[in-house]
mmCIF file of N, CA and C in Angstrom:
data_model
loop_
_atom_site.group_PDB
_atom_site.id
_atom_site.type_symbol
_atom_site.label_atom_id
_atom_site.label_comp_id
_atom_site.label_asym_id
_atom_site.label_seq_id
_atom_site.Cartn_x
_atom_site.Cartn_y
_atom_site.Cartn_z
ATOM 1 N N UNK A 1 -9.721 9.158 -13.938
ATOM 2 C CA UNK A 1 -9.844 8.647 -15.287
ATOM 3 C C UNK A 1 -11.248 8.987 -15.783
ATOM 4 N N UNK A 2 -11.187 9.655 -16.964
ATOM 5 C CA UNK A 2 -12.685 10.618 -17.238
ATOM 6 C C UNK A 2 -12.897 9.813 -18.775
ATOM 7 N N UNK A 3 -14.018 9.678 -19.190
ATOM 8 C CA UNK A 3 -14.391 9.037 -20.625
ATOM 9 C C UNK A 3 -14.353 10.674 -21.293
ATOM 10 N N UNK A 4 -14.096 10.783 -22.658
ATOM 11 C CA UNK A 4 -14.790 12.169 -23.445
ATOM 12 C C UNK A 4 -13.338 12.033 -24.328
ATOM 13 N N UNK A 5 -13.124 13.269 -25.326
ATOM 14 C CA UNK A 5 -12.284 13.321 -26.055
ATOM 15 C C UNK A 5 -10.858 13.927 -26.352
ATOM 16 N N UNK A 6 -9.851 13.486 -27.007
ATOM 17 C CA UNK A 6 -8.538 13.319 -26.743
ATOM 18 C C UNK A 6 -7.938 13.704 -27.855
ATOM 19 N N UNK A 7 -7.252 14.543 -28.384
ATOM 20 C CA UNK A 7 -6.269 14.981 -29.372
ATOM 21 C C UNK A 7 -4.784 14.819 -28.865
ATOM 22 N N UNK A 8 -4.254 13.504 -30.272
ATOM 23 C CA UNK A 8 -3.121 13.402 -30.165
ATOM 24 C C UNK A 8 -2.047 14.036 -30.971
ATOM 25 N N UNK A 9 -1.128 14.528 -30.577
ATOM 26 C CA UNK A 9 -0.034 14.926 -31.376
ATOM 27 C C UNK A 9 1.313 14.295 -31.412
ATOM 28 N N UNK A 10 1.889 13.974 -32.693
ATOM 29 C CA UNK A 10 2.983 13.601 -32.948
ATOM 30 C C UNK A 10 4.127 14.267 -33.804
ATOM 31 N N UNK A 11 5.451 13.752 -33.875
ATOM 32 C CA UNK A 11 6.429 14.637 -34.452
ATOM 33 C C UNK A 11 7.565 13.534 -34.762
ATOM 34 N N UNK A 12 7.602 13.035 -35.639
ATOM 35 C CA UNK A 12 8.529 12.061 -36.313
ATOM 36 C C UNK A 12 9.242 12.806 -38.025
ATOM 37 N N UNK A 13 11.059 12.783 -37.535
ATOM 38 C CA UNK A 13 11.593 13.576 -38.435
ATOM 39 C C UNK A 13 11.503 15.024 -39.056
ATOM 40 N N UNK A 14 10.903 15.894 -38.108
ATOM 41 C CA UNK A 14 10.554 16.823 -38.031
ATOM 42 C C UNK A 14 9.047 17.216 -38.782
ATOM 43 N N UNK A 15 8.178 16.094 -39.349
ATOM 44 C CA UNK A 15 6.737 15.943 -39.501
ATOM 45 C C UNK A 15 5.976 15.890 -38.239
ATOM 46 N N UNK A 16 5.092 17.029 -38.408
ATOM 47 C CA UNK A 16 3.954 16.908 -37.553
ATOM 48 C C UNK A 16 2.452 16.405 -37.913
ATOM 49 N N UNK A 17 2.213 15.486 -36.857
ATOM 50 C CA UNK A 17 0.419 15.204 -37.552
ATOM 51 C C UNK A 17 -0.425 15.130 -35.737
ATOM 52 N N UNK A 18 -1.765 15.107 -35.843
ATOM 53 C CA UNK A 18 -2.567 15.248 -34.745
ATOM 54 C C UNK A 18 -3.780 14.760 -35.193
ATOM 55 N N UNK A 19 -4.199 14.264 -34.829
ATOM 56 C CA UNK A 19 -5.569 13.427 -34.897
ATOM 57 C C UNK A 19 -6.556 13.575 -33.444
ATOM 58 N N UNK A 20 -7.992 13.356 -33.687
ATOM 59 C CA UNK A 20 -8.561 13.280 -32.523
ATOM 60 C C UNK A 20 -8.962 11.712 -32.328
ATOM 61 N N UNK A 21 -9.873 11.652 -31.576
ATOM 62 C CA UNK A 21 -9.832 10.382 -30.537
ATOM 63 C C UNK A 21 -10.774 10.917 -29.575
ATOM 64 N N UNK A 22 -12.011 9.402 -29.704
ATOM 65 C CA UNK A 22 -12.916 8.969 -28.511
ATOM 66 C C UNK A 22 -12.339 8.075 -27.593
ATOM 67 N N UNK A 23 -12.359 8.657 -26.094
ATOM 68 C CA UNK A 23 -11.658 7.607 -25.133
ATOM 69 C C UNK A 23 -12.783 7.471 -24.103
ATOM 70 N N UNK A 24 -13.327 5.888 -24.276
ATOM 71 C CA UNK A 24 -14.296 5.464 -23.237
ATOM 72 C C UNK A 24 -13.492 4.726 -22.306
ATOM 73 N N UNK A 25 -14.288 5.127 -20.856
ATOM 74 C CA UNK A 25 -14.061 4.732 -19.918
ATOM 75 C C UNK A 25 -15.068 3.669 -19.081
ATOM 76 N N UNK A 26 -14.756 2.333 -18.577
ATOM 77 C CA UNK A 26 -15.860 1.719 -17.836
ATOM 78 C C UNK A 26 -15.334 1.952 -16.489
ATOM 79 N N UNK A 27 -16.590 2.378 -15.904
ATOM 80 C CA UNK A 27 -16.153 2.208 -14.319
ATOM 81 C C UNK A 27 -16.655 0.402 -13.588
ATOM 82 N N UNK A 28 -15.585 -0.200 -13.200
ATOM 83 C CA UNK A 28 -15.456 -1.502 -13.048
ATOM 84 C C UNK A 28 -15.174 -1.420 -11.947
ATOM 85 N N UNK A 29 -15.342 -1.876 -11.105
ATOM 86 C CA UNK A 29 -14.661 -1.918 -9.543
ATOM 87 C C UNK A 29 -14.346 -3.553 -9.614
ATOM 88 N N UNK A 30 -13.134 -3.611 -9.270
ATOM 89 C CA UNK A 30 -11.987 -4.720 -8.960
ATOM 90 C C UNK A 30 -11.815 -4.968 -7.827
ATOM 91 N N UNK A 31 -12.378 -5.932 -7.085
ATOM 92 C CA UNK A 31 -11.993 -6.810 -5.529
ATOM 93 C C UNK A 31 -10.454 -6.828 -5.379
ATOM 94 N N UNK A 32 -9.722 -6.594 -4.061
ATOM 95 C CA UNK A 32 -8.496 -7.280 -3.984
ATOM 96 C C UNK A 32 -8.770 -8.900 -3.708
ATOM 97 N N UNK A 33 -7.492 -9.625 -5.145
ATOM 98 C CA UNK A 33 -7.731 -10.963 -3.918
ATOM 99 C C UNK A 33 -6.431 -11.555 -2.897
ATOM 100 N N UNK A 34 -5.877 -10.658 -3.660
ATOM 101 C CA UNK A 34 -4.601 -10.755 -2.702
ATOM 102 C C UNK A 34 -3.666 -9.514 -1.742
ATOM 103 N N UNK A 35 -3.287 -9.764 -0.874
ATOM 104 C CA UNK A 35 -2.720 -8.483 -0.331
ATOM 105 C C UNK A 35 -1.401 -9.379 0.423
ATOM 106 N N UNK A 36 -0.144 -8.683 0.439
ATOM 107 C CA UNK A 36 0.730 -9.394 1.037
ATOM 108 C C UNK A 36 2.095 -8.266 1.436
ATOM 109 N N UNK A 37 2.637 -8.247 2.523
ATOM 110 C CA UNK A 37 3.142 -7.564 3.239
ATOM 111 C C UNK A 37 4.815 -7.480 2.003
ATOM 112 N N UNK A 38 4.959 -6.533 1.846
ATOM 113 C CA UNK A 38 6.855 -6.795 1.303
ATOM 114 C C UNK A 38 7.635 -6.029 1.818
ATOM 115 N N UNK A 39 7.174 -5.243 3.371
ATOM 116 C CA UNK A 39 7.848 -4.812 3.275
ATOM 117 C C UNK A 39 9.603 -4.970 3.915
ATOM 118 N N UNK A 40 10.476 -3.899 3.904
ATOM 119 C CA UNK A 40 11.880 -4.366 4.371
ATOM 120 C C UNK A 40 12.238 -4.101 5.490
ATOM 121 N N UNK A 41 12.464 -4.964 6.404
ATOM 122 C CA UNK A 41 12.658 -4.608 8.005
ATOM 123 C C UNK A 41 14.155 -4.593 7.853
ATOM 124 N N UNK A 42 14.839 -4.305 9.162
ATOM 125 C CA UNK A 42 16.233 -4.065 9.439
ATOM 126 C C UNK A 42 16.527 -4.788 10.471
ATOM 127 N N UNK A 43 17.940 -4.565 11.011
ATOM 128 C CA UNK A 43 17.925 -5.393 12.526
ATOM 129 C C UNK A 43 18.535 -6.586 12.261
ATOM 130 N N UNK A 44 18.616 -7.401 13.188
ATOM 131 C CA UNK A 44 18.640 -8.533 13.575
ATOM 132 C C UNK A 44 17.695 -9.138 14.658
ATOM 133 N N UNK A 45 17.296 -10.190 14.079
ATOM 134 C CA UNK A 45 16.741 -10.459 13.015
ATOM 135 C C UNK A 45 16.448 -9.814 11.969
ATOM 136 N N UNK A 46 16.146 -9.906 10.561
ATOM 137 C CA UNK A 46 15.748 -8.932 9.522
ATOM 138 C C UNK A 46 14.544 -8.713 9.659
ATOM 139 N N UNK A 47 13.568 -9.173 10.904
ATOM 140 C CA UNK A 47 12.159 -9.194 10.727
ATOM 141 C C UNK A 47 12.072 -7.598 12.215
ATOM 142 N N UNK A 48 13.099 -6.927 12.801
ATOM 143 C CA UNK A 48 13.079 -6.601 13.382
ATOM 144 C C UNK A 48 13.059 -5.049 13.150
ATOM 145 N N UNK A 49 11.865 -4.176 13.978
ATOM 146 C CA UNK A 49 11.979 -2.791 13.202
ATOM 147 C C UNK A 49 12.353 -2.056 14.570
ATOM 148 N N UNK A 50 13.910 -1.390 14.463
ATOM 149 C CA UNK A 50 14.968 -0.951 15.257
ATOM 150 C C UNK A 50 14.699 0.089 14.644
ATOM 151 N N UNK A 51 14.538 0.863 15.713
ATOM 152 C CA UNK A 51 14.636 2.569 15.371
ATOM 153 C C UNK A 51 14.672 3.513 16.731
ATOM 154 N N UNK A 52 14.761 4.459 16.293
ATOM 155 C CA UNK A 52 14.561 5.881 17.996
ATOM 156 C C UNK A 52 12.947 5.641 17.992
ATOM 157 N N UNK A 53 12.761 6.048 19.486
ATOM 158 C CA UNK A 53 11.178 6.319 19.537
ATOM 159 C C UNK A 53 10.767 7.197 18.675
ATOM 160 N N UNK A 54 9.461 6.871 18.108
ATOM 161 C CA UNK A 54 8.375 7.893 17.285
ATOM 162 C C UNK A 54 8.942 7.767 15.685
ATOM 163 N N UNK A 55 9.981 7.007 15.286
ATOM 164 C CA UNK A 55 10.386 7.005 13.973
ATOM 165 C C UNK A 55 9.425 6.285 13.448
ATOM 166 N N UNK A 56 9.164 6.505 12.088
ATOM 167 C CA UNK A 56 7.872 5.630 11.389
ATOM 168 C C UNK A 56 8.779 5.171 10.227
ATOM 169 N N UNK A 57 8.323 4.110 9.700
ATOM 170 C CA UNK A 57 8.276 3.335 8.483
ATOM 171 C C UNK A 57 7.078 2.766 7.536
ATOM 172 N N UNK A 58 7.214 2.995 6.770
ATOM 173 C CA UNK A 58 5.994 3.260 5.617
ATOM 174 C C UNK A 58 5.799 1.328 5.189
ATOM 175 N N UNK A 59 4.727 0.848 5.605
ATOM 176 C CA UNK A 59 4.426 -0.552 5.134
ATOM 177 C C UNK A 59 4.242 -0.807 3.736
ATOM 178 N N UNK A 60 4.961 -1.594 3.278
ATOM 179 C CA UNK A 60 4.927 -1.784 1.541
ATOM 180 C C UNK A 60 3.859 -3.352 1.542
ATOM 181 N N UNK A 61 2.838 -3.286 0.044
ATOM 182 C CA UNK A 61 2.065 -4.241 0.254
ATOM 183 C C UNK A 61 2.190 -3.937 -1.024
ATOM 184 N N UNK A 62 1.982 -5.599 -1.341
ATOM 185 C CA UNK A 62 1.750 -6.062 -2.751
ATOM 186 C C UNK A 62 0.291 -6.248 -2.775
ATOM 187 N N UNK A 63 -0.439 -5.985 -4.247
ATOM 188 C CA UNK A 63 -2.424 -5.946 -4.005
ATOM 189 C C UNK A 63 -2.239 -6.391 -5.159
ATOM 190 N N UNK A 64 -3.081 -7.340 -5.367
ATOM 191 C CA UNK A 64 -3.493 -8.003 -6.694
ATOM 192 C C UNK A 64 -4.885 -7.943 -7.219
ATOM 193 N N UNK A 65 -5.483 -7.715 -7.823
ATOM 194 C CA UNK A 65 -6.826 -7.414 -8.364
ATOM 195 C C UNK A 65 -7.434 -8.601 -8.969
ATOM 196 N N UNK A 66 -9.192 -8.799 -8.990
ATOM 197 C CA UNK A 66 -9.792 -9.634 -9.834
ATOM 198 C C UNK A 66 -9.359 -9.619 -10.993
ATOM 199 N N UNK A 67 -9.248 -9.061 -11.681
ATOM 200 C CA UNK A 67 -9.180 -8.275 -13.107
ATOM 201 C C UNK A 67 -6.959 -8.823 -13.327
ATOM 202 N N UNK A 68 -6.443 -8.908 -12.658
ATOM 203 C CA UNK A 68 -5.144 -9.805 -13.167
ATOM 204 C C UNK A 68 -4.537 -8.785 -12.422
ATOM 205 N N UNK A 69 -5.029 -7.339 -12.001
ATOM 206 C CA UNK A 69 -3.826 -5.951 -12.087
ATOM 207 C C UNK A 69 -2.712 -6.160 -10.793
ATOM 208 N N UNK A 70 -1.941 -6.109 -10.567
ATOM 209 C CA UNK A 70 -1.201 -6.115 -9.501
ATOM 210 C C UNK A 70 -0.467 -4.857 -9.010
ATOM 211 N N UNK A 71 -0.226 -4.143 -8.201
ATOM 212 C CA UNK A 71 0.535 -3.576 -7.623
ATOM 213 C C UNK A 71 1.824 -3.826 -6.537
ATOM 214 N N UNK A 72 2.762 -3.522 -7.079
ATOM 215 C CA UNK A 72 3.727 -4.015 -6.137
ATOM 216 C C UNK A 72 3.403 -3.108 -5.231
ATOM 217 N N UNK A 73 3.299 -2.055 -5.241
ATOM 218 C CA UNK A 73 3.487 -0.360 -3.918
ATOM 219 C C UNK A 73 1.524 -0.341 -3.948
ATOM 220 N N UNK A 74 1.140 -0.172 -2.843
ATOM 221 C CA UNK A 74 -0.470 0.338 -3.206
ATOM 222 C C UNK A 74 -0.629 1.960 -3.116
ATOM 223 N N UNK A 75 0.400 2.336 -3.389
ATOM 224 C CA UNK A 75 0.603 3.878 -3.662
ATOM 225 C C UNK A 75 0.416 4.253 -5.135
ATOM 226 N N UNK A 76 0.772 2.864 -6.069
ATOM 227 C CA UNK A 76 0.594 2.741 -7.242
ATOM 228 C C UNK A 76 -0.505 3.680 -7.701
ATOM 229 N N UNK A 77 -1.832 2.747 -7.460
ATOM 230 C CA UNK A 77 -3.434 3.089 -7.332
ATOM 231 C C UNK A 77 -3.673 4.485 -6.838
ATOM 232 N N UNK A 78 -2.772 5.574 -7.540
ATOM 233 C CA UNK A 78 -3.178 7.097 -7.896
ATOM 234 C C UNK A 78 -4.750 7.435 -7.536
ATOM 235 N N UNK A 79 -5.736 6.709 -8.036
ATOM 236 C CA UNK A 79 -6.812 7.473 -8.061
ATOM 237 C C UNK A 79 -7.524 6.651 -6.867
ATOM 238 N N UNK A 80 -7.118 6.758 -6.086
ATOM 239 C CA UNK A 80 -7.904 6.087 -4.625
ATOM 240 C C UNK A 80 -6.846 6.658 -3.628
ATOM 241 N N UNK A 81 -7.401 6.664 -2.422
ATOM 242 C CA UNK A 81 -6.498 6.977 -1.241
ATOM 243 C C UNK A 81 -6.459 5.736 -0.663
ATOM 244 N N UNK A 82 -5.599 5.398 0.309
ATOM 245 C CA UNK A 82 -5.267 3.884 0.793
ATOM 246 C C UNK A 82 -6.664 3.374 1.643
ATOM 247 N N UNK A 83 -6.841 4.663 2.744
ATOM 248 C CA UNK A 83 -7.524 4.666 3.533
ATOM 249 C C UNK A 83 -8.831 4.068 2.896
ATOM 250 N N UNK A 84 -9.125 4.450 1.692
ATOM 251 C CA UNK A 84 -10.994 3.961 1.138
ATOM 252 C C UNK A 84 -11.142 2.579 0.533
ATOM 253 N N UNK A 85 -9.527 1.419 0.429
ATOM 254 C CA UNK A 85 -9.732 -0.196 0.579
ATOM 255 C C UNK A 85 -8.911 -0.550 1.263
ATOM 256 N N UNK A 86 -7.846 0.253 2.192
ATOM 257 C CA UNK A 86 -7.049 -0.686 3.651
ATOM 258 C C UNK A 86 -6.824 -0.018 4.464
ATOM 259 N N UNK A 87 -6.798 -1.301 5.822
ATOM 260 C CA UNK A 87 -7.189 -0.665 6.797
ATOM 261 C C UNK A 87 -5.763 -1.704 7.494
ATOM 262 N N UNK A 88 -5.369 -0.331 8.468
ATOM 263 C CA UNK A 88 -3.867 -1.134 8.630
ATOM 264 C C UNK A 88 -4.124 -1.124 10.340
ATOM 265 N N UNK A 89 -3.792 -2.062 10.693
ATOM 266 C CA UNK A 89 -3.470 -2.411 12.362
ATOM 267 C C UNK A 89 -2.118 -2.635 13.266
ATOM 268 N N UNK A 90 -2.518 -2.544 14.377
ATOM 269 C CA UNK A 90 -1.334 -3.457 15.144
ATOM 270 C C UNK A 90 -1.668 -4.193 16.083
ATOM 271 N N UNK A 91 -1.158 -5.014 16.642
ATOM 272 C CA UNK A 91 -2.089 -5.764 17.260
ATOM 273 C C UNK A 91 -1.361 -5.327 18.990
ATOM 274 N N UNK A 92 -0.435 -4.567 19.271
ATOM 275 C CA UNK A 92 0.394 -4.191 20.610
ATOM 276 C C UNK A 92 0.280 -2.364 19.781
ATOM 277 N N UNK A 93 -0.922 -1.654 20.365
ATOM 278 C CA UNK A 93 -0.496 -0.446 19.734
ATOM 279 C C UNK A 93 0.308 0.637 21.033
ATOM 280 N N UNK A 94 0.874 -0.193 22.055
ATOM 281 C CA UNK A 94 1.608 0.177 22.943
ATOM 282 C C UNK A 94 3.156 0.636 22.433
ATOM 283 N N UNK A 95 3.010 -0.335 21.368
ATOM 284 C CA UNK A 95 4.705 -0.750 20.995
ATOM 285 C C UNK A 95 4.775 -0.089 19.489
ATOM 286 N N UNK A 96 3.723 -0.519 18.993
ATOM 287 C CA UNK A 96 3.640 0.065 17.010
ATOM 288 C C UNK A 96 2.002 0.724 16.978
ATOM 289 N N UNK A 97 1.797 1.926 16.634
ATOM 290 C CA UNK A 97 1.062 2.226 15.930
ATOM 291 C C UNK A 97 0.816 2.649 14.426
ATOM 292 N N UNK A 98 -0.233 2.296 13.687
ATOM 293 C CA UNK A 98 -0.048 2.436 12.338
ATOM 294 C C UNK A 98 -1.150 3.794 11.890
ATOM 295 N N UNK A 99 -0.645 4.546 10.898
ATOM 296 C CA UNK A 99 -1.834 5.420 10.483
ATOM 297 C C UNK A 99 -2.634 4.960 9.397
ATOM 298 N N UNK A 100 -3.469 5.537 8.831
ATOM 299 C CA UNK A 100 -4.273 5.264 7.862
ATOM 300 C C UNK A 100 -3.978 4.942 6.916
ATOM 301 N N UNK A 101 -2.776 5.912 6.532
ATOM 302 C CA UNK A 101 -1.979 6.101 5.466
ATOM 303 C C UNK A 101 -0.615 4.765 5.372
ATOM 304 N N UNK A 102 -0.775 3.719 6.491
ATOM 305 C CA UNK A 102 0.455 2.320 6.384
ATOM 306 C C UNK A 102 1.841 3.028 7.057
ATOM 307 N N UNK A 103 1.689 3.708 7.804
ATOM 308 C CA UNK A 103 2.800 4.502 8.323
ATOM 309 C C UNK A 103 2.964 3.957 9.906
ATOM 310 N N UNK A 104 4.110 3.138 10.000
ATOM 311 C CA UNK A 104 4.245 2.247 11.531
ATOM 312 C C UNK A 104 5.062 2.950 12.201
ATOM 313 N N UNK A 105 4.504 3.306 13.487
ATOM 314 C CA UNK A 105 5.584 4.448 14.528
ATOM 315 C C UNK A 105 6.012 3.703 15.482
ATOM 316 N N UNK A 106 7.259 3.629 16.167
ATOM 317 C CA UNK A 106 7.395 2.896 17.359
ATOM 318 C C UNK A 106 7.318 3.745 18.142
ATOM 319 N N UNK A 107 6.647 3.165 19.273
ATOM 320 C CA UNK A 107 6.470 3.948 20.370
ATOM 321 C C UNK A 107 7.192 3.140 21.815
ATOM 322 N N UNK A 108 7.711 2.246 21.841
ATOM 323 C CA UNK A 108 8.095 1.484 22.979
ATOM 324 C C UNK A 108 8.561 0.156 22.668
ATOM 325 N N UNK A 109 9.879 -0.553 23.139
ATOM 326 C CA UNK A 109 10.159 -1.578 23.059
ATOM 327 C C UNK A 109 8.908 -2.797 23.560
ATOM 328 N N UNK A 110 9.194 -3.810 23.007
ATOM 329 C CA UNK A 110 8.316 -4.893 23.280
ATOM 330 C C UNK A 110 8.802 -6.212 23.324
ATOM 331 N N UNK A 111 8.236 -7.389 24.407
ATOM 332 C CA UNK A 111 9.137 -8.356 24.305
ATOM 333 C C UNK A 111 9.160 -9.869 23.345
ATOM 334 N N UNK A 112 7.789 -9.176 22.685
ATOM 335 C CA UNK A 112 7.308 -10.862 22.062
ATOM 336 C C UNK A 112 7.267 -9.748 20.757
ATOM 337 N N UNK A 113 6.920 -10.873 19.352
ATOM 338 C CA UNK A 113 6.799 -10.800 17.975
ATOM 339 C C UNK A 113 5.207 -10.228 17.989
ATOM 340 N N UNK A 114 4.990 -8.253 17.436
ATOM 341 C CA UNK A 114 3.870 -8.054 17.283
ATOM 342 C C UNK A 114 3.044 -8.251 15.669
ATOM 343 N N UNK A 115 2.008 -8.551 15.686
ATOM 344 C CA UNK A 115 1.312 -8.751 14.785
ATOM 345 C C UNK A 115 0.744 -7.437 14.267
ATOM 346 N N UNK A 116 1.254 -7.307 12.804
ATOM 347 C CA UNK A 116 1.183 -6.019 11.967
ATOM 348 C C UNK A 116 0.082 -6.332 10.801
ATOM 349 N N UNK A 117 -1.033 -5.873 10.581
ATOM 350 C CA UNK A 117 -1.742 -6.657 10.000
ATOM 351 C C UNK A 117 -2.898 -5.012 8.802
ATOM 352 N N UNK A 118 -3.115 -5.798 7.791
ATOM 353 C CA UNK A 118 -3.968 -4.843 6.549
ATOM 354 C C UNK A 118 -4.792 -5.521 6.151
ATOM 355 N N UNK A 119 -6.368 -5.438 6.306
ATOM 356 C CA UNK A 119 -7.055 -5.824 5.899
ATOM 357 C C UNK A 119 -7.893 -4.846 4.466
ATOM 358 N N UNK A 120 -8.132 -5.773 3.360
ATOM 359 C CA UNK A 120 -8.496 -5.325 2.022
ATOM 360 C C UNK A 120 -10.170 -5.294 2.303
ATOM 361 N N UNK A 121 -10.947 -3.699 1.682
ATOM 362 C CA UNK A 121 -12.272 -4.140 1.605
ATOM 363 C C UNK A 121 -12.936 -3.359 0.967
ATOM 364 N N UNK A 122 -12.149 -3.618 -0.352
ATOM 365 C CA UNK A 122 -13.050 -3.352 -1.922
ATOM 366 C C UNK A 122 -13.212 -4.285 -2.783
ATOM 367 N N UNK A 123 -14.532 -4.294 -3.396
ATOM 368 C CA UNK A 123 -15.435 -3.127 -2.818
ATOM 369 C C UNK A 123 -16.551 -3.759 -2.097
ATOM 370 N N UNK A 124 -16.961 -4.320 -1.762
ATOM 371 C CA UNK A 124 -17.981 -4.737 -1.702
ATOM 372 C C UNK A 124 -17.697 -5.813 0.074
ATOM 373 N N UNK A 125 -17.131 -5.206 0.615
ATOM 374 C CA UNK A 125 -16.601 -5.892 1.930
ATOM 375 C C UNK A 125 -15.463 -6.290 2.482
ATOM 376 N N UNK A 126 -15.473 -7.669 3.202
ATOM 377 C CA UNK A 126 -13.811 -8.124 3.778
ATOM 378 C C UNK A 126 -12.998 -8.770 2.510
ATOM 379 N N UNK A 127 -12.253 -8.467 2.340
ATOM 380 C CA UNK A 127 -11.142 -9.017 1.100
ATOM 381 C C UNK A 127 -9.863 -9.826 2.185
ATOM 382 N N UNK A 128 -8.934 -10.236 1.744
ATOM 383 C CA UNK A 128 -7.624 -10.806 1.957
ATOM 384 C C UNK A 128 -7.305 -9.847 2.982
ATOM 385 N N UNK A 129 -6.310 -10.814 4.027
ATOM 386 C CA UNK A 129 -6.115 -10.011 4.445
ATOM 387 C C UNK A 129 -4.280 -10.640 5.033
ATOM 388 N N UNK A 130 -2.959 -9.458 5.372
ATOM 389 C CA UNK A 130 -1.892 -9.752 4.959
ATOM 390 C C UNK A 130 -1.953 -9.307 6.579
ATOM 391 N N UNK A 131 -0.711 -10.385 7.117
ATOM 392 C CA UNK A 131 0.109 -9.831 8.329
ATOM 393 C C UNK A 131 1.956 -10.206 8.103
ATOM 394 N N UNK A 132 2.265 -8.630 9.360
ATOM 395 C CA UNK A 132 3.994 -9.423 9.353
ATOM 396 C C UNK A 132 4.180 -9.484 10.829
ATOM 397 N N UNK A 133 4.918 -9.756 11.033
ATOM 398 C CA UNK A 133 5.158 -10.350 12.862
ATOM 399 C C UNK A 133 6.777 -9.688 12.956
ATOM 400 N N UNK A 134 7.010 -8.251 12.654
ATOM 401 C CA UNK A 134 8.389 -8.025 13.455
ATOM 402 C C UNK A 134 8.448 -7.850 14.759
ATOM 403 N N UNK A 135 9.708 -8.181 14.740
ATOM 404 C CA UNK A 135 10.073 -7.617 16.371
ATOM 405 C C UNK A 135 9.942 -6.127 16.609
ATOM 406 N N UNK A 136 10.106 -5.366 17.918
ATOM 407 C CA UNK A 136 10.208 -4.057 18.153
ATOM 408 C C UNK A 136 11.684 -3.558 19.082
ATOM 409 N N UNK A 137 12.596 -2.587 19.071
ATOM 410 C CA UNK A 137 13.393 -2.322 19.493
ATOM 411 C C UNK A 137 13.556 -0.733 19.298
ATOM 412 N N UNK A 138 13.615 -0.415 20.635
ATOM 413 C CA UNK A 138 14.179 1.247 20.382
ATOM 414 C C UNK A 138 15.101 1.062 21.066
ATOM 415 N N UNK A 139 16.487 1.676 19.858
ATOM 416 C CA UNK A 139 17.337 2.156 20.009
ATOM 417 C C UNK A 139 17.808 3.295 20.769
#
């Protein structure tokens, strides 16, 4: 998102008109204050992520901003990469590992509920931070 200038064009009833336009930009940096896991497990239980070894599933998180903005997907937030305000974990990376990018691989069945966890830290440090507790099963 760049500040500088903008020519618009329009076409109503086969009239054309175009005008220019100053578009300022503030650069604001927005804290998360919320972060919260949505994403959809399978299985039985529904909290359970059943798959072949090495299959991944992409973690969905809801992010809410100082500023009111919310994102349901943090894929939303185009002009940032995930990696430069979350940081995704597992807490058994025997069983789930996660990439940078919120991408959970199973690597091995497990017998207890692992802790899947994203911590927020823009800008200015530790923000909110979201966990889910599925089960693990390879199919």
């Amino acid at each position: 998102h760049n500040a500088g200038e903008s020519s618009i064009r329009g076409t109503f009833c086969g009239k054309e008109t175009s005008g220019g336009m100053i578009v300022t930009v503030r650069d604001i940096r927005q804290a998360v204050t919320d972060a919260l896991h949505t994403t959809s497990w399978f299985g039985s239980p529904p909290i359970t992520f059943a798959a072949e070894r090495l299959q991944t599933k992409r973690l969905d998180i809801r992010l809410e901003f100082a500023d009111g903005t919310v994102y349901n997907d943090y894929d939303l937030a185009t002009w940032i990469e995930p990696v430069k305000y979350l940081a995704f974990s597992s807490a058994i990376t025997s069983a789930i590992t996660i990439d940078v990018d919120g991408y959970a691989q199973i690597q091995d069945n497990y017998h207890l509920i692992i802790t899947l966890t994203v911590d927020t830290t823009c800008p200015t440090g530790q923000g909110p931070v979201a966990e889910i507790n599925p089960f693990v099963s390879v199919t």
